[in-house]
mmCIF file with all atom_site columns, C-alpha atoms in Angstrom:
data_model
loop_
_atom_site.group_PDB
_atom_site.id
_atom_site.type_symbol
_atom_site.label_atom_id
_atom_site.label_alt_id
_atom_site.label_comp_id
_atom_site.label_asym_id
_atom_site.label_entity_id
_atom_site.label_seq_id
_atom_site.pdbx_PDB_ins_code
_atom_site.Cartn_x
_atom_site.Cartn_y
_atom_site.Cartn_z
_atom_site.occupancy
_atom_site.B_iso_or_equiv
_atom_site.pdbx_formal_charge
_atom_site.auth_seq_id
_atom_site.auth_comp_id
_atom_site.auth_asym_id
_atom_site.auth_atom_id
_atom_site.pdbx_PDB_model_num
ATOM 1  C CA . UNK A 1 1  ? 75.665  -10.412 31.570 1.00 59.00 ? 199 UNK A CA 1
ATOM 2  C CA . UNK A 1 2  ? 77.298  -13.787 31.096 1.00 86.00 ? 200 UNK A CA 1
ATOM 3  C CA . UNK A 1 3  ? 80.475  -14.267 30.057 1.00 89.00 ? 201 UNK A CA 1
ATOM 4  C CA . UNK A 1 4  ? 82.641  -18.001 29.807 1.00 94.00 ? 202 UNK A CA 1
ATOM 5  C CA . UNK A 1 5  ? 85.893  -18.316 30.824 1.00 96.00 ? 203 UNK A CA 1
ATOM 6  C CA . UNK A 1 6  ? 87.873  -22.086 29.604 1.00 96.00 ? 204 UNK A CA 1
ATOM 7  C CA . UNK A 1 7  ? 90.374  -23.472 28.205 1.00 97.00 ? 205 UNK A CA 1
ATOM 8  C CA . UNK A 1 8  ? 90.672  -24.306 24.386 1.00 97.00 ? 206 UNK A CA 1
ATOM 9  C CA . UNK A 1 9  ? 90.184  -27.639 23.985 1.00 96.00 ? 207 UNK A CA 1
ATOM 10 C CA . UNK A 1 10 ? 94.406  -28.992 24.215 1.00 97.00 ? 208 UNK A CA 1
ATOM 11 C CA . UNK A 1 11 ? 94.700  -26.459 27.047 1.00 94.00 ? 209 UNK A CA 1
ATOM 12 C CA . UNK A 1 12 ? 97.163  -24.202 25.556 1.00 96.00 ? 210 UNK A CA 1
ATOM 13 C CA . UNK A 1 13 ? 94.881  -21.324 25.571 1.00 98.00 ? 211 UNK A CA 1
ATOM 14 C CA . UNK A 1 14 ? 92.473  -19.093 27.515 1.00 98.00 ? 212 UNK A CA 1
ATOM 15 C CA . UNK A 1 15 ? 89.406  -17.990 26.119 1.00 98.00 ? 213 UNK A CA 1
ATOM 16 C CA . UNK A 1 16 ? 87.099  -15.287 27.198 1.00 97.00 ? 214 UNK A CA 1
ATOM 17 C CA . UNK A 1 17 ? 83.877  -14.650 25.772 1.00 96.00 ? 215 UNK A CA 1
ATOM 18 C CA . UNK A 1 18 ? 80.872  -12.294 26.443 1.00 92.00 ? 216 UNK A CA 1
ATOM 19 C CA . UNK A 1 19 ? 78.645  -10.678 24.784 1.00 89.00 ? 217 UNK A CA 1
ATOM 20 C CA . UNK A 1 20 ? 80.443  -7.431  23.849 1.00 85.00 ? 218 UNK A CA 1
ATOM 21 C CA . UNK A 1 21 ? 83.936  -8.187  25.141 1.00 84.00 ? 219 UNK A CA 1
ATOM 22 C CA . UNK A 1 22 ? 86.191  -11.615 23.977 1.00 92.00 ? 220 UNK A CA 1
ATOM 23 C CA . UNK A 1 23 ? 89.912  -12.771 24.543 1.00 95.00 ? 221 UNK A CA 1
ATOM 24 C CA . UNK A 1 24 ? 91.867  -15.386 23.724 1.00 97.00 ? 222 UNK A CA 1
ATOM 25 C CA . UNK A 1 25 ? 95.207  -15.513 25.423 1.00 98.00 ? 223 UNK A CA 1
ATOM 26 C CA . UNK A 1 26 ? 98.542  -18.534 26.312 1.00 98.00 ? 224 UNK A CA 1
ATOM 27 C CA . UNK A 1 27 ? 97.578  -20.151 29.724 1.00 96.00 ? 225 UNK A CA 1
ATOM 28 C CA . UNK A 1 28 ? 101.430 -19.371 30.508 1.00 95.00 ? 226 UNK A CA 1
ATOM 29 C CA . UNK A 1 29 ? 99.891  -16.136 30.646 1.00 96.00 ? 227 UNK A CA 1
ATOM 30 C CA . UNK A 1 30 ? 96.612  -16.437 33.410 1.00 96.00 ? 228 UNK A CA 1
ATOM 31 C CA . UNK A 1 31 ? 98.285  -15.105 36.248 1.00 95.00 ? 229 UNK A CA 1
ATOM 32 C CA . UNK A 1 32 ? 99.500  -11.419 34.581 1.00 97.00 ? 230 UNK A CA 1
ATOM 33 C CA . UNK A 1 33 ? 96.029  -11.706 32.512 1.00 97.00 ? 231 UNK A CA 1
ATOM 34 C CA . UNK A 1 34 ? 94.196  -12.235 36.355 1.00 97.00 ? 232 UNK A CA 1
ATOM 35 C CA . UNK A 1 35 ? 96.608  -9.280  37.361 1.00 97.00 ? 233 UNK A CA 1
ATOM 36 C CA . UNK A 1 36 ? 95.684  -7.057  34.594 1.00 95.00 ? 234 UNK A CA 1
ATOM 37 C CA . UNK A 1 37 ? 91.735  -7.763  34.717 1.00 93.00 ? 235 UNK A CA 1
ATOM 38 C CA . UNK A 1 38 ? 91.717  -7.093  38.471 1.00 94.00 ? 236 UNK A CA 1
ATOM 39 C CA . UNK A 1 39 ? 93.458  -3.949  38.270 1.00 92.00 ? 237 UNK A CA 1
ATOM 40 C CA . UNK A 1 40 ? 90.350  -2.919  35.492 1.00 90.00 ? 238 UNK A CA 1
ATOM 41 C CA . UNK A 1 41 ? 87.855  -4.095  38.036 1.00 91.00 ? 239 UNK A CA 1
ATOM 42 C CA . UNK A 1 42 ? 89.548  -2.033  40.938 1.00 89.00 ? 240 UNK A CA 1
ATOM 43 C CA . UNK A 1 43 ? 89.877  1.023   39.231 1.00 86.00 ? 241 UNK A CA 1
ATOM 44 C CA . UNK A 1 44 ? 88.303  4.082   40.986 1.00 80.00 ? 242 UNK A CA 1
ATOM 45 C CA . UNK A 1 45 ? 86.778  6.877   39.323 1.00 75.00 ? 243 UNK A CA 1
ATOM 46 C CA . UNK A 1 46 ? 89.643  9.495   39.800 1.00 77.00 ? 244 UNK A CA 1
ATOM 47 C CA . UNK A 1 47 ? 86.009  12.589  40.707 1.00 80.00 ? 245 UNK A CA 1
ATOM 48 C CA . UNK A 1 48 ? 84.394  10.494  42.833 1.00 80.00 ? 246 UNK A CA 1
ATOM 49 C CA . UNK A 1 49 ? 86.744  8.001   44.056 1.00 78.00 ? 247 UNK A CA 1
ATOM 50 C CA . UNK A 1 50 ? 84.125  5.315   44.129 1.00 77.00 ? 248 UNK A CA 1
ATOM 51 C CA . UNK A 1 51 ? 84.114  1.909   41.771 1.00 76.00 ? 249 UNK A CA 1
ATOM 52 C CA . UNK A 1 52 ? 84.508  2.941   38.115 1.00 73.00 ? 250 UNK A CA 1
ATOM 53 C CA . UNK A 1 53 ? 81.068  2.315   35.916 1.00 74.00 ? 251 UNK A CA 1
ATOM 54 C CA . UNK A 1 54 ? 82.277  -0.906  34.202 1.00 75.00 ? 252 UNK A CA 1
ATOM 55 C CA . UNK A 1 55 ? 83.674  -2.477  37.553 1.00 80.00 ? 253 UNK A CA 1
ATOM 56 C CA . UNK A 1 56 ? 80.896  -4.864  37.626 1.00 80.00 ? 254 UNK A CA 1
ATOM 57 C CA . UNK A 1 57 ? 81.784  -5.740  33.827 1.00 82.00 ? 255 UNK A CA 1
ATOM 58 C CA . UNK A 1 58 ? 85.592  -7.249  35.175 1.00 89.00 ? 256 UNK A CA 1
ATOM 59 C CA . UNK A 1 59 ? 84.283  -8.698  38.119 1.00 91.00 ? 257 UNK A CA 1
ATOM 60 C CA . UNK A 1 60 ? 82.859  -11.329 36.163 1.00 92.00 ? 258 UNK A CA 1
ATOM 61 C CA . UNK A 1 61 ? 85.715  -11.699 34.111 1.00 94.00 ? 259 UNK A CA 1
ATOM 62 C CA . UNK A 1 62 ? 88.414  -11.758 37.337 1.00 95.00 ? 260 UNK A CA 1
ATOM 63 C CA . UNK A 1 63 ? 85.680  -14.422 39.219 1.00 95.00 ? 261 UNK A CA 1
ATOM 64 C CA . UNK A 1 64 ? 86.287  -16.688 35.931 1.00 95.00 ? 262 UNK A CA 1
ATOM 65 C CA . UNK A 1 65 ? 90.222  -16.377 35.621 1.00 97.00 ? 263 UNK A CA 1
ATOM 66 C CA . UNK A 1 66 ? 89.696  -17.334 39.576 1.00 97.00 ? 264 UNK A CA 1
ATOM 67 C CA . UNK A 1 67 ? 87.972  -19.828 38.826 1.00 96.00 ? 265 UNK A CA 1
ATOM 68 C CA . UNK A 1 68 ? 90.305  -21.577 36.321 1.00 96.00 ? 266 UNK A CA 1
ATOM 69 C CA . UNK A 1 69 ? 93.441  -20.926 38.411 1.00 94.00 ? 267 UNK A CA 1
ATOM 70 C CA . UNK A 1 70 ? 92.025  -23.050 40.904 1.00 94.00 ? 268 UNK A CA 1
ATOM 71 C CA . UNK A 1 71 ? 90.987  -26.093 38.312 1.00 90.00 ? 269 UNK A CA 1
ATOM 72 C CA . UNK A 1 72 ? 94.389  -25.482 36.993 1.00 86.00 ? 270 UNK A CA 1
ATOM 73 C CA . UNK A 1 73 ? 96.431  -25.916 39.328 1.00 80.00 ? 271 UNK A CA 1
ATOM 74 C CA . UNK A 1 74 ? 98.287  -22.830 38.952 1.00 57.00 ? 272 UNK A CA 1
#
């Protein structure tokens, strides 16, 4: 799966796209977006307490939102 994580063009917004899954969100809001998508990757199945089955899915989506904190600056 490959999914892009940038910023719109004036850098006012965040855009997420993948194949089944995009968002589009302020970049005032990255850090409670990175908060939000890490708490989806984290999630533990409550039977088997073990990563979730779409874990893997978020994990690409946190390592982008990483990714653009860090060109950021924020």
């Amino acid at each position: 799966m490959t999914k892009t994580v940038s910023l719109t063009t004036d850098g006012r917004d965040v855009v997420i796209e993948g194949p089944i899954h995009s968002d589009r969100f302020p970049v005032e809001e990255l850090g409670s977006r990175l908060a939000f998508y890490r708490e989806l990757r984290d999630r533990k199945c409550e039977r088997t307490k073990t990563a979730g089955e779409h874990a893997g899915h978020y994990a690409e989506t946190v390592a982008g939102l990483e990714r653009l904190i860090e060109e950021v600056g924020e």
